[in-house]
Short mmCIF file of C-alpha atoms in Angstrom, two decimals:
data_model
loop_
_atom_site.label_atom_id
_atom_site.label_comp_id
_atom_site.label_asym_id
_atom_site.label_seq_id
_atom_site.Cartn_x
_atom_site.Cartn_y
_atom_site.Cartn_z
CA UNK A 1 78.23 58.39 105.60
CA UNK A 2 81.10 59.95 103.73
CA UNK A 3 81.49 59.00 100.29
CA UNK A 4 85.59 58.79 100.03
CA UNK A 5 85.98 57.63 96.57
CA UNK A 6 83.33 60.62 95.22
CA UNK A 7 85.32 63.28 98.00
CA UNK A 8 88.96 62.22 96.18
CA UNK A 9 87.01 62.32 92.94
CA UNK A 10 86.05 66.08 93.54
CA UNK A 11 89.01 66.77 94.85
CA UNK A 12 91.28 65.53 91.92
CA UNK A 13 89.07 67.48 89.81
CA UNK A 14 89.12 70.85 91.69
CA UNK A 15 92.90 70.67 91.65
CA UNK A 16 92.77 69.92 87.64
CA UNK A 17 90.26 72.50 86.83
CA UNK A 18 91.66 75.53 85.00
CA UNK A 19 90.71 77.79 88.19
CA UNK A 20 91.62 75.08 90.85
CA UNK A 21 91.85 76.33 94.33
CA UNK A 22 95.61 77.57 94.72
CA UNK A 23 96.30 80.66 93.01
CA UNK A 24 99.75 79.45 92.79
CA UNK A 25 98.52 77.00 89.82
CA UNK A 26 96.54 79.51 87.91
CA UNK A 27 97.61 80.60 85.12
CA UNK A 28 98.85 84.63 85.75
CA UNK A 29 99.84 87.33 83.31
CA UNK A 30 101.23 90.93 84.00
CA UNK A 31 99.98 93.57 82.16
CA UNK A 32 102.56 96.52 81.48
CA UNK A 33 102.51 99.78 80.40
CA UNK A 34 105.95 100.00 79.79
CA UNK A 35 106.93 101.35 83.01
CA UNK A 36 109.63 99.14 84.72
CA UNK A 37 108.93 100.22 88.36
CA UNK A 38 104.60 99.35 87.82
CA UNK A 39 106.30 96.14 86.04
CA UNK A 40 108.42 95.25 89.71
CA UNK A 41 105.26 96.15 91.82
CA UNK A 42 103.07 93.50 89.93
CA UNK A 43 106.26 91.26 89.82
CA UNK A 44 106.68 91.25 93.42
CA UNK A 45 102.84 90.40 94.47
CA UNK A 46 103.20 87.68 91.56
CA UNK A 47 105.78 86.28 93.51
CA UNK A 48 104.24 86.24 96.35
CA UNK A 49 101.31 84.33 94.77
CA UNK A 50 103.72 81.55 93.70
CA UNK A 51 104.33 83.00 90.35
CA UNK A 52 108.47 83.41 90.48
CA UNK A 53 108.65 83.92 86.44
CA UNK A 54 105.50 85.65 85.67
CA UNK A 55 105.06 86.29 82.00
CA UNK A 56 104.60 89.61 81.09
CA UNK A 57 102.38 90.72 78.33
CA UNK A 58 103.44 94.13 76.69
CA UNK A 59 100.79 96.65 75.69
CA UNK A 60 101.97 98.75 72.65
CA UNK A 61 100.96 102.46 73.19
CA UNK A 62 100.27 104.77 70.50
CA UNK A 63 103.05 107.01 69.47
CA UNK A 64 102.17 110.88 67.69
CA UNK A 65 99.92 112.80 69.01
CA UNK A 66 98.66 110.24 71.72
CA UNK A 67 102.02 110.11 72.95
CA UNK A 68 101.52 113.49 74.24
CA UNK A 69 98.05 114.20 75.33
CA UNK A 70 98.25 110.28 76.61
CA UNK A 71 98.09 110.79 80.51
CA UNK A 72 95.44 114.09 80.10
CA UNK A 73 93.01 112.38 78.54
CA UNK A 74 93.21 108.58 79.21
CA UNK A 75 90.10 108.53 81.63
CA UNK A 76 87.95 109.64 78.78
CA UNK A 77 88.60 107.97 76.16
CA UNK A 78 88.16 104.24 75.15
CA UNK A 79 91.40 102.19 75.50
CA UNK A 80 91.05 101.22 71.94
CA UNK A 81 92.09 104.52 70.78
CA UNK A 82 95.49 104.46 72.35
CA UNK A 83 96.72 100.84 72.53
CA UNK A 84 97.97 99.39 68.98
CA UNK A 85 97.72 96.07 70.03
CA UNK A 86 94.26 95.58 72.02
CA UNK A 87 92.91 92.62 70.48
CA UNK A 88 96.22 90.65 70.83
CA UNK A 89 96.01 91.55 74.27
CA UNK A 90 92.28 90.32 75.21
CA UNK A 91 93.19 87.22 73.38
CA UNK A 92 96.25 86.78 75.21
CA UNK A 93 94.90 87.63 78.16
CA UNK A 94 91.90 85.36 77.93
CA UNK A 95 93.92 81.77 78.03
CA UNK A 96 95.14 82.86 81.11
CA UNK A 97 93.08 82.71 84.93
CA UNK A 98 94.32 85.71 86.68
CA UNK A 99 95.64 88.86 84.81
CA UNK A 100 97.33 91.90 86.90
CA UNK A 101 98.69 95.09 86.51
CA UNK A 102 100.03 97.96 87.87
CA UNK A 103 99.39 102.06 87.30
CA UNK A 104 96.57 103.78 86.13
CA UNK A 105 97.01 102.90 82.10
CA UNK A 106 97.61 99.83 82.69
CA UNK A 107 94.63 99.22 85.37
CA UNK A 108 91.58 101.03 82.72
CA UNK A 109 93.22 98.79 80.11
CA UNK A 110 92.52 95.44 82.83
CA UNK A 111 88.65 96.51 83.78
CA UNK A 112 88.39 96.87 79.91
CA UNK A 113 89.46 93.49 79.38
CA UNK A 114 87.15 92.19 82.41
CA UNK A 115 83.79 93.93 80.41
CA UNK A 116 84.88 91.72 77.48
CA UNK A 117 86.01 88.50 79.77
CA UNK A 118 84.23 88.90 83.37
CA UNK A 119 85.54 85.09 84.20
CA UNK A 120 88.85 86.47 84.65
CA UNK A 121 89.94 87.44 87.79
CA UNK A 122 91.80 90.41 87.65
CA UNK A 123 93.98 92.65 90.20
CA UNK A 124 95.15 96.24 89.60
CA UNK A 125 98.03 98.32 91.61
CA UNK A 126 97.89 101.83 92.82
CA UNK A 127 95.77 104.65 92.03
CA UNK A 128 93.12 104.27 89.34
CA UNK A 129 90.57 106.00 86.99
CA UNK A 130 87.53 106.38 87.75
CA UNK A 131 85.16 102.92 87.49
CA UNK A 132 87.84 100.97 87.51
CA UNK A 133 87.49 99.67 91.11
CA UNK A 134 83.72 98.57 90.35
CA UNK A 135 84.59 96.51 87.46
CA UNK A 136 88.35 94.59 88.60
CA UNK A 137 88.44 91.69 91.87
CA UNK A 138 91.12 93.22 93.60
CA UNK A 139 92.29 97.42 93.54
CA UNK A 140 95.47 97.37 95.93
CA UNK A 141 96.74 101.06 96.94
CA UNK A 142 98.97 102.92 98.76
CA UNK A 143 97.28 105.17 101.92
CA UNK A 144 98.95 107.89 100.10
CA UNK A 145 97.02 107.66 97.28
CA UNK A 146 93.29 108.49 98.29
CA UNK A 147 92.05 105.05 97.17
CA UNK A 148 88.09 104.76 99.23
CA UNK A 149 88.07 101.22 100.87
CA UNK A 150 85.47 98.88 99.50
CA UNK A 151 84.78 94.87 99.86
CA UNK A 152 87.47 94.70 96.98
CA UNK A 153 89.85 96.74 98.15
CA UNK A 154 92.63 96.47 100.20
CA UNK A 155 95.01 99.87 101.47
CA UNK A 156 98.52 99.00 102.79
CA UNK A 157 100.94 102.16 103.82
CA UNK A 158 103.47 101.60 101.13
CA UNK A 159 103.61 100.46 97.29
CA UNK A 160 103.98 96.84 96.65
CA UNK A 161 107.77 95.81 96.05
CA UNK A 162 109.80 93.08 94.27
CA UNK A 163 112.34 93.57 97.27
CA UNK A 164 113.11 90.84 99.51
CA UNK A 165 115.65 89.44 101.99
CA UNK A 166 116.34 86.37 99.84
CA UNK A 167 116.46 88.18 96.59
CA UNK A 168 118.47 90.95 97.93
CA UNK A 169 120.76 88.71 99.53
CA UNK A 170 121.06 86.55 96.32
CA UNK A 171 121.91 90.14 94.08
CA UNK A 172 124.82 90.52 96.50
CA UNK A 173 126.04 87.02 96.04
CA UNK A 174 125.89 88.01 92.54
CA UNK A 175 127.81 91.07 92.84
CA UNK A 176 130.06 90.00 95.45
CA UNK A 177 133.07 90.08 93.13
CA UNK A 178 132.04 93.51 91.59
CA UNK A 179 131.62 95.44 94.42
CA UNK A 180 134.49 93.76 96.50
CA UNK A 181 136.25 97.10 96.86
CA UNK A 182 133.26 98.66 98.35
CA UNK A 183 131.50 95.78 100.55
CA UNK A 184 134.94 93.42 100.94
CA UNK A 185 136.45 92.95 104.74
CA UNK A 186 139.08 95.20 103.91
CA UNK A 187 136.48 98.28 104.25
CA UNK A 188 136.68 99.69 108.24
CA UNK A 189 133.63 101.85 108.25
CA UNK A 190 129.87 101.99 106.89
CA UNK A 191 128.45 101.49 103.05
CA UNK A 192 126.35 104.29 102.88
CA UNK A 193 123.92 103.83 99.30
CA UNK A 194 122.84 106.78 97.70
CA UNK A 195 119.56 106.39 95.20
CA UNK A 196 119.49 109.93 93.34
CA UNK A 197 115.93 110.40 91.54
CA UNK A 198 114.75 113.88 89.68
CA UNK A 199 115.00 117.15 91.16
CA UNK A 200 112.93 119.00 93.52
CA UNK A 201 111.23 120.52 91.23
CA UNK A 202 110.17 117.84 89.90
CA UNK A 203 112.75 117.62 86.59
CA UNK A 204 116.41 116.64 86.54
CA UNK A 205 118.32 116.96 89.37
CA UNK A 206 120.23 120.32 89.40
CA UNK A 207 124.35 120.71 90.04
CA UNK A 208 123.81 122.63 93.38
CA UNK A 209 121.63 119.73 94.41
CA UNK A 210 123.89 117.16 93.55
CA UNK A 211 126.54 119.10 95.90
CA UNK A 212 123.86 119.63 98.31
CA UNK A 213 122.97 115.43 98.65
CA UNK A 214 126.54 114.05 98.28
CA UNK A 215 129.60 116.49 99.30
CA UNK A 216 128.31 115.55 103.31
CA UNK A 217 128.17 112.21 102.67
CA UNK A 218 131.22 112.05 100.58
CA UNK A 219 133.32 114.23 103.48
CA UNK A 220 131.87 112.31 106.51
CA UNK A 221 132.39 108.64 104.77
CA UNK A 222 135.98 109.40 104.04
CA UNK A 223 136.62 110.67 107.35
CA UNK A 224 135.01 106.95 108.68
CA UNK A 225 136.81 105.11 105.71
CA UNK A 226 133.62 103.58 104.66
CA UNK A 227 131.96 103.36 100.77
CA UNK A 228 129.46 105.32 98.85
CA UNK A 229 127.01 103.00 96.67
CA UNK A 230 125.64 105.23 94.33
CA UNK A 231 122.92 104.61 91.97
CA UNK A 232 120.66 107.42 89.96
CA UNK A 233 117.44 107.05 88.00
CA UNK A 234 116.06 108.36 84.37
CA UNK A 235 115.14 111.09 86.45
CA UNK A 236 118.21 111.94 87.22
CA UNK A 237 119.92 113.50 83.96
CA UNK A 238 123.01 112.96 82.57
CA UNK A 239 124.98 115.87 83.81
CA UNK A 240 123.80 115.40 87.62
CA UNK A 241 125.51 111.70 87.17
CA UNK A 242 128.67 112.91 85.79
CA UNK A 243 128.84 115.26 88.22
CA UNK A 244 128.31 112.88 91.35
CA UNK A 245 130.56 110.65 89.44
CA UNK A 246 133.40 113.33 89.74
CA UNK A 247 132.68 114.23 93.18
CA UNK A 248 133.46 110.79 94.05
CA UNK A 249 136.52 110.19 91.66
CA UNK A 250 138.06 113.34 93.37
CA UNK A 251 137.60 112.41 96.61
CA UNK A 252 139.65 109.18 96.06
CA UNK A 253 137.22 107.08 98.29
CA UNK A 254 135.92 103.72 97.64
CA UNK A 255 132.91 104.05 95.89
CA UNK A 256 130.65 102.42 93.04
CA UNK A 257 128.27 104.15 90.73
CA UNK A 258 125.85 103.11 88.12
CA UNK A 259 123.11 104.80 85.99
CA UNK A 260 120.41 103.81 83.64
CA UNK A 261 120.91 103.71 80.22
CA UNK A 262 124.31 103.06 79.71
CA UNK A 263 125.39 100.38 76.89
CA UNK A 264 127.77 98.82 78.68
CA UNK A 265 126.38 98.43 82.34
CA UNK A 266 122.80 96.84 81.89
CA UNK A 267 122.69 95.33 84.60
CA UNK A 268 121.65 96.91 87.53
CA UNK A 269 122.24 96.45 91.34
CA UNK A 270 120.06 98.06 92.94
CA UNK A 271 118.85 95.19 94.91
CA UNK A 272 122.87 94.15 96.03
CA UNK A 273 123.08 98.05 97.02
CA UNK A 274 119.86 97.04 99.28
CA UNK A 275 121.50 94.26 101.06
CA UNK A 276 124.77 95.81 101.86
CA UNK A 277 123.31 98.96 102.98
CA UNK A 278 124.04 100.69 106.31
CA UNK A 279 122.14 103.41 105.72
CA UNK A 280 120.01 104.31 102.55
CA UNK A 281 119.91 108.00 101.70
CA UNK A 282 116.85 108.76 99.28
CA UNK A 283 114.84 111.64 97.90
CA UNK A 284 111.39 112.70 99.05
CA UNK A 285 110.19 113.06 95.42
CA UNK A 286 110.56 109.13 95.19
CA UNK A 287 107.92 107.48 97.68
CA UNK A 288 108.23 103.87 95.39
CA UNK A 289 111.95 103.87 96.25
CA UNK A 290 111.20 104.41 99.94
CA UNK A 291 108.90 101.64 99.91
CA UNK A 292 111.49 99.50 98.37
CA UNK A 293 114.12 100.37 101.02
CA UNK A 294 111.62 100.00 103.91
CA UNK A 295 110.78 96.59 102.52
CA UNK A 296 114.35 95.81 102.64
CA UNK A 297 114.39 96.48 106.41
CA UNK A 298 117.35 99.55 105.83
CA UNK A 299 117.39 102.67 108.07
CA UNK A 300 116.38 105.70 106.02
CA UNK A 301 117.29 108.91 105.40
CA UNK A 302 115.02 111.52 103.85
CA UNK A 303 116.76 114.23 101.40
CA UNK A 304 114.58 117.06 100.67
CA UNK A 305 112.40 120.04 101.69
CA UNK A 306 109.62 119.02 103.60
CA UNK A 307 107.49 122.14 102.44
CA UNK A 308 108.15 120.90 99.18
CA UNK A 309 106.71 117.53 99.72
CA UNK A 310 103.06 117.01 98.40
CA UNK A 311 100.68 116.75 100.79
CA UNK A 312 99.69 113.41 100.10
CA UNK A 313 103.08 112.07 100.92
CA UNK A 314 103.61 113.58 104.19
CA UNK A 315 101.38 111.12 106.57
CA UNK A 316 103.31 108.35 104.62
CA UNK A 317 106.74 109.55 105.68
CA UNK A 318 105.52 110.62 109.08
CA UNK A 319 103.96 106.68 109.79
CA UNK A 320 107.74 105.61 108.19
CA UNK A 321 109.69 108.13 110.87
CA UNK A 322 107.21 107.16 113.95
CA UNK A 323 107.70 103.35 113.02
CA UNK A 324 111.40 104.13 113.22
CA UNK A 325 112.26 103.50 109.92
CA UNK A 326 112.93 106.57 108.45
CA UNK A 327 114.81 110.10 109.60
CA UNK A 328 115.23 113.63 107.86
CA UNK A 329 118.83 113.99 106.75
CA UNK A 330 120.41 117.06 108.15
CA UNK A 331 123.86 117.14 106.91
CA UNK A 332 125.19 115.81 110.70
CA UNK A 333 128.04 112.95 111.56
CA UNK A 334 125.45 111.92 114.42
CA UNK A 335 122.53 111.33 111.41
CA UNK A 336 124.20 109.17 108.83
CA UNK A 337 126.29 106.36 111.11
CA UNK A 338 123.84 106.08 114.17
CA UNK A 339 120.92 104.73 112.44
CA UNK A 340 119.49 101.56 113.23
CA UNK A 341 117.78 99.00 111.24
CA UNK A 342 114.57 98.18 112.08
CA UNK A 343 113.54 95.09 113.72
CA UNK A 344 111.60 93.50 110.27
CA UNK A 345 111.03 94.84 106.84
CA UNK A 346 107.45 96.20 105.71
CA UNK A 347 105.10 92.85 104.98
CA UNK A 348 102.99 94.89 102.52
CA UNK A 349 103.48 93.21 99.78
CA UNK A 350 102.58 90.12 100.98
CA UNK A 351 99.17 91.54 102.93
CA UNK A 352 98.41 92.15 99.02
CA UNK A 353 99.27 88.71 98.21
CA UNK A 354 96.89 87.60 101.12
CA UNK A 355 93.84 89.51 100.34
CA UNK A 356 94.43 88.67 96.53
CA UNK A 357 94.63 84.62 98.17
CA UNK A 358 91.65 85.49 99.97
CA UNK A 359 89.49 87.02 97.09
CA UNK A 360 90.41 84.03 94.63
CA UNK A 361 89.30 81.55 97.23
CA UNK A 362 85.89 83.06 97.61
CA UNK A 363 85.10 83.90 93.94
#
């Protein structure tokens, strides 16, 4: 016979203990590196988790020398010798349950704090040094990025994302009286968002680039009297921004741009420029960025040369363009407004979430 009064008794006291059974109760920290776009990756599988306002704990790299010879010889060398604040960190880290991160600095610096605290359970994003993936609970990756699969290791085809049809459609709530000119029911033809990024070469974009990307789009979304959403990166560069900026001032259609870095304009929105997309034009040299727009469920359309596209990337975009979701922009009328949305967004940042669910439940 069943022994109710013990069962509820164990029961009470799984839920209290410090790692109960729902992850959604632990207690989660984000490890950063600084990098805002490994910061939204761990963000978004956080919130999938049940952690909406993860706290983020901020690792202070060495500046100097380090700062330079930093991503050369970071495999090598202990993590002590380029973080200032590594003891803060473990002891941060170690009053929490579950402790994640995303990018490769940030993922040695987790499987160091595992050696030191192996009851933690601890999840790392995207490519990693070597070791790492024998020491942390979870390794999540991109296809793209070569990650073996193991018992701990779970490959989706894009990077994890922070982008979502409720939070998208909340930014453009927020924005709704800021980008009334461009999204209001005035406007007869498409919002077309343009995300500039670096260069092909792999610096800031150049001036006969910037022509290249938006003088088509400018010329066929006047002719439609639609609106250009424009948003550029760090990669970007100044110049390249001022210059798309006067491309669309002198073609006197209805547009918004915004850039990083500016005093004034700290607030971004990106994820409003998601949800009122028709079409999302972005460069091949930014596969994070594609995975954010395919997670939004927006058509999109490819700028670049493929030759110049690392072979790593192309079976991505090829998956993306037989799944419909994605198209090479040629220049053409036909390209930009014919473009349909696909049926759903990409679910892979909550297949992370599930495995993560998974591996807690059976540690």
């Amino acid at each position: 016979m069943v022994n109710l009064d013990a069962a509820l008794r164990r029961l009470e006291a799984a839920e209290a203990a410090p790692h109960g059974p729902d992850i959604a109760k632990a207690r989660l920290v984000i490890i950063s590196d600084g990098d805002p776009s490994h910061e939204n990756r761990a963000l978004g599988v956080a919130e999938q988790l049940g952690h909406p306002d993860a706290e983020i704990l901020q690792v202070r790299l060495r500046t100097g020398f380090w700062q330079y010879v930093l991503p050369y010889v970071a495999p090598f060398v202990p993590v002590a010798w380029w973080v200032e604040n590594l003891p803060d960190v473990v002891r941060e880290a170690g009053r929490c349950d579950v402790v994640m991160g995303s990018g490769a600095l940030a993922g040695k610096m987790i499987a160091t704090i595992k050696r030191q605290l192996p009851e933690l359970f601890c999840v790392v994003l995207g490519q990693q040094f070597g070791g790492v993936v024998k020491v942390v609970d979870v390794l999540a990756a991109a296809q793209h990025e070569g990650v073996a699969k193991a018992a701990n290791v779970v490959i989706t085809l894009a990077h994890p994302s922070r982008v979502s049809r409720v939070r998208t459609q909340q930014e453009a709530e927020r924005w709704a009286k800021r980008l009334a000119h461009v999204a209001g029911p005035q406007l007869r033809g498409p919002k077309v968002v343009v995300l500039l990024s670096g260069g092909k070469g792999g610096g800031p974009m150049q001036p006969a680039e910037v022509r290249e990307v938006l003088e088509p789009v400018i010329k066929l979304v006047k002719k439609r009297e639609g609106a250009v959403l424009l948003s550029a990166s760090m990669r970007t560069g100044a110049l390249a921004y001022e210059l798309a900026q006067a491309l669309l001032e002198r073609a006197k259609i209805a547009h918004y741009a915004w850039a990083p870095g500016e005093a004034t304009r700290r607030d971004n929105p990106y994820l409003a420029f998601l949800a009122l997309a028709d079409v999302v034009l972005v460069s091949a040299t930014s596969p994070a960025t594609v995975s954010d727009v395919a997670t939004a469920g927006k058509p999109i359309l490819l700028w670049g040369d493929f030759a110049s596209v690392p072979r790593r990337l192309r079976p991505f975009y090829a998956a993306l363009a037989k799944q419909w979701r994605l198209a090479w922009w040629n220049g053409t009328e036909e390209m930009l407004f014919n473009q349909r949305p696909p049926a759903a967004g990409m679910m892979d940042t909550a297949m992370i979430a599930g495995f993560v669910r998974a591996r807690w439940g059976k540690r």
